[in-house]
Amino acid sequence: CVENWIHHHRRNAVNDELPRCSVCHQHYRGCEQRPGIAEFLCAKCVNVSKQLLRTLALVVLVVGYQGAAQSGDMELPPAVRILLITLFSFAALHKVVVLSVSLPPHRPAPQNRQLRRFFVDDYRSLAMHLAETFATALLLAFWFLIGQLGLPYFLPFALASLIPMSKLCLQQPSMTCIRRSFLLIVAFILAPVLLVVMLASLIWRNPRRAVNPLDAPAHIYVALAAILLCCCCESSTPVVVLWAAHSALVSLGLLELLLVKKFQWREGAPWLITLQLTALSALTANTLTTFPKGLGSPDRTGLFVRGASTLWFVLVLALSAVINRPSILRHYHTWQRRHGTFTLQSQENQGDGGHTALIV
C-alpha cells in the first residue's frame, strides 16, 4: 500500500527528493531502481514523436475546418466540407468534456462510469489539453477578426470554450471568480496586443539583458528576424546571410563554453523559447516559403536554405544544451524518480539492464 502511494505521488514529482512520510517527514528506507540514460533518451524520443503527431493532427483539423468554413472560388466539395466540420466538432466536443470533467486539477474522479472515461488526473496531460484548447480558440478568434471565419462557424466554439470556466464559477460562485473569468476572457481577446506590450515592458525594464549575447533574448530576436525575412523577401540571400552570421557567433559561443569558460552565460527557460522560435523559423523557410531568387537560383535555392537552416538549428540546439546542462541533469534525475521503482525491503545493489539500483 505504501509503495503504491509513493508511485502515485511520484508521477507528478517536481524534483528528485527521496520518498518520505507525509506526516513525520521521515525518509523511507528501501531499494530504489531507476531507469538509465538509454531509457531516458528512448522515452523522450517517443514523447517528442507523439507530441509532433498530436500537434500535426490538431493543425490539420483547425486548418481543414477553416478551409471548410470559407466560401468562394476555391470552395471545397460539400461532402469534404461536412466531413472536416464534423471531425473538428467532435474533437472540440472531446476537449470541452475532458476539461469540464477534469477541472479543477487534483479533484477526485467522477462517480459516473461514462464521465470517468474522459477524466484526466495527470496535471501534465491536463495542461496539454488546456494549451491546445487555448491555442485553437485564439486562432479561431484571429480568423474571425480578420474576416476569414464567419460568425456561425466561430460563435458555437467560442461559447463551448466557456463551459469549463462557467463550471468552475458555479462550483464556487463569487464576484472574485466572475471578475477573474472576465479578465481572462479580455486577456484572451487581446492576447496578441498584450504579448507585444509584455515584450516591450521586459525590454524596457531589463535593457542590458535584452541585448546581452550571453542570454537568450538576443538569440530570440534573430529567430524572429529570420521569420520576417522568410515571409517578406523573395530572395533567400538575406535570411541565409543572417543564419550564417549567427551560426558563426554561436560556434564561437560553443568554443568559449567548452574550452575558454571565461564568460558567465545565463541559463533558464527563455532558451526553450529560443529553440522553439528557431525551429519555427527553419520550418517556415523550408515548408511554407518559396524563394524564386537568391543563392543557388533558380534551381538550388532550396538546397542552400535547407543546409543553412539545419546547421543553424543544430548549433543553437547545442548551445542551449551546453548552457542549460545543470537544468537538464536536474530534469533527468527528476524523470528517474518519476519512473523508478521503490520497494521498502532492502536489496543488494544491482546494475544490470541499464538500470541503477540504490539503497536509501
C-alpha positions as a printed NumPy array, in Angstrom:
array([[  0.   ,   0.   ,   0.   ],
       [  2.842,   2.424,   0.857],
       [  4.712,   1.553,  -2.333],
       [  1.601,   2.227,  -4.423],
       [  1.136,   5.554,  -2.641],
       [  4.756,   6.507,  -3.366],
       [  4.379,   5.54 ,  -7.029],
       [  1.162,   7.573,  -7.378],
       [  2.665,  10.751,  -5.904],
       [  5.906,  10.425,  -7.836],
       [  4.037,  10.602, -11.133],
       [  3.75 ,  14.356, -10.536],
       [  7.128,  14.857,  -8.872],
       [  8.867,  18.179,  -9.488],
       [ 12.263,  17.239,  -8.008],
       [ 14.396,  14.182,  -7.206],
       [ 13.755,  14.201,  -3.463],
       [ 13.791,  10.851,  -1.679],
       [ 10.37 ,   9.4  ,  -0.732],
       [  9.29 ,  10.235,   2.785],
       [  6.299,  10.037,   5.105],
       [  3.808,  12.893,   4.628],
       [  3.143,  13.032,   8.405],
       [  6.525,  12.849,  10.153],
       [  8.621,  13.641,   7.014],
       [ 10.963,  10.734,   7.756],
       [ 12.565,   9.276,   4.631],
       [ 11.594,   5.71 ,   3.815],
       [ 14.317,   3.073,   3.774],
       [ 14.355,   0.608,   0.945],
       [ 15.625,  -0.118,  -2.551],
       [ 15.026,   2.221,  -5.462],
       [ 15.627,   1.038,  -9.019],
       [ 15.927,   3.839, -11.555],
       [ 15.941,   3.67 , -15.373],
       [ 19.164,   4.623, -17.109],
       [ 20.143,   7.124, -19.776],
       [ 19.146,   4.803, -22.643],
       [ 15.582,   4.522, -21.329],
       [ 15.502,   8.299, -20.782],
       [ 16.534,   9.085, -24.366],
       [ 14.132,   6.488, -25.766],
       [ 11.237,   7.856, -23.696],
       [ 11.985,  11.426, -24.742],
       [ 12.138,  10.464, -28.428],
       [  8.798,   8.684, -28.11 ],
       [  7.247,  11.659, -26.282],
       [  8.533,  14.143, -28.857],
       [  7.239,  11.974, -31.708],
       [  3.823,  11.676, -30.076],
       [  3.685,  15.412, -29.457],
       [  4.633,  16.188, -33.061],
       [  1.936,  13.845, -34.359],
       [ -0.587,  15.313, -31.935],
       [  0.295,  18.861, -32.977],
       [  0.174,  17.906, -36.654],
       [ -3.274,  16.347, -36.229],
       [ -4.509,  19.477, -34.446],
       [ -3.13 ,  21.752, -37.169],
       [ -4.751,  19.63 , -39.89 ],
       [ -8.112,  19.733, -38.096],
       [ -8.018,  23.507, -37.499],
       [ -6.805,  24.415, -40.996],
       [ -9.264,  21.944, -42.539],
       [-12.108,  23.492, -40.572],
       [-11.079,  26.979, -41.632],
       [-10.959,  25.865, -45.27 ],
       [-14.354,  24.163, -44.996],
       [-15.884,  27.283, -43.462],
       [-14.772,  29.525, -46.314],
       [-16.823,  30.174, -49.432],
       [-15.563,  31.417, -52.772],
       [-13.817,  30.245, -55.887],
       [-11.764,  27.64 , -54.003],
       [-14.753,  26.204, -52.134],
       [-14.396,  22.535, -51.218],
       [-16.925,  19.888, -52.298],
       [-19.924,  19.618, -49.925],
       [-19.028,  16.096, -48.791],
       [-15.475,  17.156, -47.857],
       [-16.741,  20.257, -46.042],
       [-19.212,  18.206, -43.997],
       [-16.507,  15.681, -43.116],
       [-13.992,  18.334, -41.994],
       [-16.545,  20.28 , -39.947],
       [-17.795,  17.071, -38.301],
       [-14.29 ,  15.909, -37.362],
       [-13.382,  19.288, -35.907],
       [-16.673,  19.456, -33.996],
       [-16.11 ,  16.041, -32.412],
       [-12.538,  16.996, -31.459],
       [-13.729,  20.272, -29.908],
       [-16.516,  18.467, -28.032],
       [-13.979,  15.984, -26.666],
       [-11.772,  18.832, -25.373],
       [-14.714,  20.556, -23.692],
       [-15.867,  17.363, -21.982],
       [-12.337,  16.495, -20.802],
       [-11.786,  19.953, -19.307],
       [-15.255,  20.094, -17.755],
       [-14.801,  16.716, -16.093],
       [-11.158,  17.131, -15.028],
       [-11.064,  20.725, -13.771],
       [-10.091,  21.863, -11.211],
       [ -6.853,  19.826, -11.01 ],
       [ -6.331,  17.161,  -8.33 ],
       [-10.057,  16.589,  -7.941],
       [-11.424,  13.039,  -7.399],
       [-12.673,  11.097, -10.395],
       [-16.426,  11.389, -11.117],
       [-18.708,   8.594,  -9.959],
       [-20.399,   8.263, -13.346],
       [-18.743,   5.5  , -15.354],
       [-19.229,   7.281, -18.683],
       [-17.732,  10.557, -17.456],
       [-14.824,   8.706, -15.851],
       [-13.609,   7.792, -19.342],
       [-12.887,  11.471, -20.015],
       [-11.287,  12.186, -16.634],
       [ -7.583,  13.176, -16.696],
       [ -5.763,  13.055, -13.353],
       [ -2.239,  13.772, -14.652],
       [ -1.753,  17.528, -14.496],
       [  0.72 ,  17.499, -17.405],
       [ -1.814,  15.916, -19.719],
       [ -4.454,  18.297, -18.416],
       [ -2.151,  21.249, -19.065],
       [ -1.655,  19.992, -22.624],
       [ -5.43 ,  19.89 , -23.169],
       [ -5.708,  23.43 , -21.806],
       [ -2.9  ,  24.714, -24.038],
       [ -4.369,  23.098, -27.171],
       [ -7.832,  24.464, -26.403],
       [ -6.473,  27.962, -25.769],
       [ -4.362,  27.954, -28.958],
       [ -7.272,  26.707, -31.073],
       [ -9.717,  29.253, -29.657],
       [ -7.176,  32.044, -30.129],
       [ -6.62 ,  31.067, -33.763],
       [-10.354,  30.891, -34.464],
       [-10.8  ,  34.323, -32.871],
       [ -7.997,  35.744, -35.014],
       [ -9.55 ,  34.352, -38.201],
       [-12.925,  35.755, -37.166],
       [-11.49 ,  39.226, -36.534],
       [ -9.762,  39.394, -39.925],
       [-12.852,  38.121, -41.714],
       [-11.651,  34.653, -42.729],
       [-14.167,  32.856, -40.486],
       [-17.867,  33.652, -40.353],
       [-19.776,  34.221, -37.128],
       [-21.848,  30.982, -37.438],
       [-18.591,  28.992, -37.569],
       [-16.926,  30.855, -34.708],
       [-19.649,  31.552, -32.146],
       [-20.565,  27.923, -31.198],
       [-16.973,  27.028, -30.37 ],
       [-16.374,  30.33 , -28.569],
       [-19.352,  29.637, -26.32 ],
       [-18.319,  25.998, -25.836],
       [-14.872,  27.072, -24.645],
       [-16.568,  28.998, -21.818],
       [-18.287,  25.879, -20.408],
       [-15.319,  24.675, -18.261],
       [-14.834,  28.193, -16.881],
       [-18.554,  28.506, -16.11 ],
       [-18.453,  25.196, -14.277],
       [-15.655,  26.443, -12.014],
       [-17.563,  29.634, -11.242],
       [-20.768,  27.709, -10.452],
       [-18.909,  25.444,  -8.025],
       [-17.622,  28.44 ,  -6.061],
       [-19.834,  31.399,  -7.038],
       [-18.359,  34.754,  -6.054],
       [-17.663,  38.143,  -7.545],
       [-13.944,  37.386,  -7.437],
       [-14.418,  34.332,  -9.628],
       [-16.612,  36.252, -12.073],
       [-14.111,  39.127, -12.212],
       [-11.207,  36.771, -12.864],
       [-13.175,  34.984, -15.588],
       [-13.985,  38.314, -17.231],
       [-10.339,  39.393, -17.105],
       [ -9.29 ,  36.045, -18.58 ],
       [-11.697,  36.499, -21.493],
       [-10.41 ,  40.04 , -22.109],
       [ -6.805,  38.812, -21.958],
       [ -7.692,  36.032, -24.394],
       [ -9.185,  38.5  , -26.881],
       [ -6.279,  40.947, -26.555],
       [ -3.564,  38.248, -26.38 ],
       [ -1.535,  39.456, -29.429],
       [ -1.514,  43.052, -28.188],
       [ -0.697,  42.019, -24.623],
       [  2.168,  39.846, -25.849],
       [  3.768,  42.774, -27.665],
       [  3.257,  45.021, -24.616],
       [  4.822,  42.412, -22.306],
       [  7.86 ,  42.039, -24.56 ],
       [  8.288,  45.817, -24.744],
       [  7.947,  46.051, -20.961],
       [ 10.588,  43.373, -20.4  ],
       [ 12.994,  45.154, -22.747],
       [ 12.331,  48.477, -21.025],
       [ 12.934,  47.061, -17.533],
       [ 15.958,  44.95 , -18.498],
       [ 17.668,  46.679, -21.448],
       [ 21.043,  45.08 , -20.766],
       [ 19.613,  41.574, -20.707],
       [ 17.684,  42.259, -23.907],
       [ 20.918,  42.857, -25.866],
       [ 23.232,  40.555, -23.917],
       [ 24.629,  37.897, -26.325],
       [ 25.222,  35.608, -23.334],
       [ 21.466,  35.37 , -22.697],
       [ 18.516,  34.043, -24.681],
       [ 16.632,  37.251, -25.7  ],
       [ 19.278,  38.363, -28.202],
       [ 19.012,  34.996, -29.964],
       [ 15.213,  35.195, -29.901],
       [ 15.431,  38.401, -31.933],
       [ 17.496,  36.597, -34.578],
       [ 14.864,  33.862, -34.892],
       [ 12.07 ,  36.432, -35.187],
       [ 14.039,  38.393, -37.773],
       [ 14.57 ,  35.196, -39.786],
       [ 10.813,  34.536, -39.814],
       [ 10.153,  38.081, -41.072],
       [ 12.785,  37.735, -43.802],
       [ 11.269,  34.429, -44.918],
       [  7.806,  35.987, -45.184],
       [  8.782,  39.322, -46.744],
       [ 11.715,  38.635, -49.093],
       [ 11.611,  36.931, -52.481],
       [ 15.338,  36.257, -52.27 ],
       [ 16.863,  33.731, -49.889],
       [ 20.111,  35.7  , -49.627],
       [ 19.156,  37.904, -46.619],
       [ 17.967,  35.039, -44.426],
       [ 20.861,  32.757, -45.412],
       [ 23.359,  35.528, -44.595],
       [ 21.621,  36.067, -41.251],
       [ 21.785,  32.335, -40.462],
       [ 25.456,  32.169, -41.459],
       [ 26.43 ,  35.163, -39.316],
       [ 24.503,  33.9  , -36.315],
       [ 25.882,  30.38 , -36.783],
       [ 29.401,  31.786, -36.668],
       [ 28.651,  33.633, -33.409],
       [ 27.01 ,  30.541, -31.911],
       [ 30.066,  28.467, -32.867],
       [ 32.309,  30.947, -31.049],
       [ 29.981,  30.691, -28.049],
       [ 30.302,  26.899, -28.035],
       [ 34.079,  27.158, -28.162],
       [ 34.022,  29.599, -25.244],
       [ 31.746,  27.34 , -23.19 ],
       [ 33.737,  24.168, -23.829],
       [ 37.323,  25.485, -23.858],
       [ 37.734,  29.017, -22.508],
       [ 34.978,  29.089, -19.838],
       [ 35.556,  32.741, -19.   ],
       [ 32.166,  34.388, -19.533],
       [ 29.075,  33.768, -17.427],
       [ 26.212,  32.567, -19.619],
       [ 22.661,  32.814, -18.259],
       [ 20.618,  29.63 , -18.29 ],
       [ 16.852,  29.443, -17.945],
       [ 13.507,  28.84 , -19.622],
       [ 13.963,  31.596, -22.289],
       [ 16.35 ,  29.252, -24.089],
       [ 13.438,  26.885, -24.667],
       [ 11.57 ,  29.749, -26.344],
       [ 14.692,  30.378, -28.429],
       [ 14.711,  26.764, -29.592],
       [ 11.005,  26.817, -30.43 ],
       [ 11.31 ,  30.01 , -32.471],
       [ 14.451,  28.699, -34.177],
       [ 12.606,  25.522, -35.176],
       [  9.623,  27.589, -36.344],
       [ 11.914,  29.783, -38.428],
       [ 13.571,  26.788, -40.082],
       [ 10.17 ,  25.159, -40.668],
       [  8.813,  28.351, -42.209],
       [ 11.761,  28.637, -44.572],
       [ 11.659,  25.004, -45.709],
       [  7.94 ,  24.271, -45.936],
       [  5.882,  27.468, -46.03 ],
       [  8.07 ,  29.708, -48.21 ],
       [  9.494,  29.503, -51.708],
       [ 12.411,  31.661, -52.839],
       [ 12.49 ,  32.321, -56.592],
       [ 15.708,  34.315, -56.152],
       [ 18.835,  34.044, -54.066],
       [ 21.825,  31.771, -53.6  ],
       [ 21.675,  28.824, -55.976],
       [ 18.86 ,  30.279, -58.062],
       [ 16.902,  29.274, -59.948],
       [ 17.021,  25.541, -59.155],
       [ 19.077,  25.155, -55.973],
       [ 17.775,  27.844, -53.646],
       [ 16.019,  25.174, -51.573],
       [ 19.297,  23.285, -51.119],
       [ 21.076,  26.335, -49.691],
       [ 18.116,  27.157, -47.448],
       [ 17.864,  23.599, -46.075],
       [ 21.588,  23.36 , -45.43 ],
       [ 21.933,  26.765, -43.757],
       [ 18.785,  26.399, -41.637],
       [ 19.669,  22.866, -40.487],
       [ 23.203,  23.853, -39.474],
       [ 21.85 ,  26.94 , -37.699],
       [ 19.258,  24.962, -35.743],
       [ 21.756,  22.274, -34.707],
       [ 24.228,  24.891, -33.445],
       [ 21.547,  26.764, -31.458],
       [ 20.358,  23.446, -30.025],
       [ 23.907,  22.541, -28.952],
       [ 24.467,  25.985, -27.411],
       [ 21.208,  25.795, -25.453],
       [ 22.011,  22.288, -24.22 ],
       [ 25.502,  23.205, -23.016],
       [ 24.308,  26.371, -21.266],
       [ 21.41 ,  24.582, -19.545],
       [ 23.335,  21.416, -18.686],
       [ 22.601,  21.701, -14.924],
       [ 18.878,  22.109, -15.601],
       [ 18.914,  19.15 , -17.985],
       [ 20.617,  16.982, -15.357],
       [ 18.034,  18.022, -12.753],
       [ 15.274,  17.14 , -15.177],
       [ 16.914,  13.772, -15.848],
       [ 17.133,  12.935, -12.147],
       [ 13.52 ,  14.007, -11.615],
       [ 12.463,  11.797, -14.531],
       [ 14.329,   8.9  , -12.942],
       [ 12.405,   9.443,  -9.711],
       [  9.077,   9.532, -11.516],
       [  9.714,   6.316, -13.421],
       [ 11.735,   4.43 , -10.824],
       [ 10.528,   1.521,  -8.702],
       [ 10.74 ,   1.826,  -4.921],
       [ 10.447,  -1.172,  -2.596],
       [ 10.541,  -0.929,   1.188],
       [ 12.625,  -4.064,   1.734],
       [ 16.363,  -3.554,   1.265],
       [ 18.111,  -5.358,  -1.571],
       [ 21.724,  -5.642,  -2.67 ],
       [ 22.909,  -3.219,  -5.265],
       [ 22.373,  -4.366,  -8.827],
       [ 23.113,  -2.636, -12.119],
       [ 22.03 ,  -4.878, -14.968],
       [ 19.892,  -3.965, -17.952],
       [ 20.981,  -0.323, -17.962],
       [ 19.212,   0.37 , -14.648],
       [ 20.556,   1.905, -11.454],
       [ 19.69 ,   0.403,  -8.081],
       [ 20.15 ,   2.44 ,  -4.91 ],
       [ 19.678,   1.721,  -1.214],
       [ 18.055,   4.695,   0.514]])
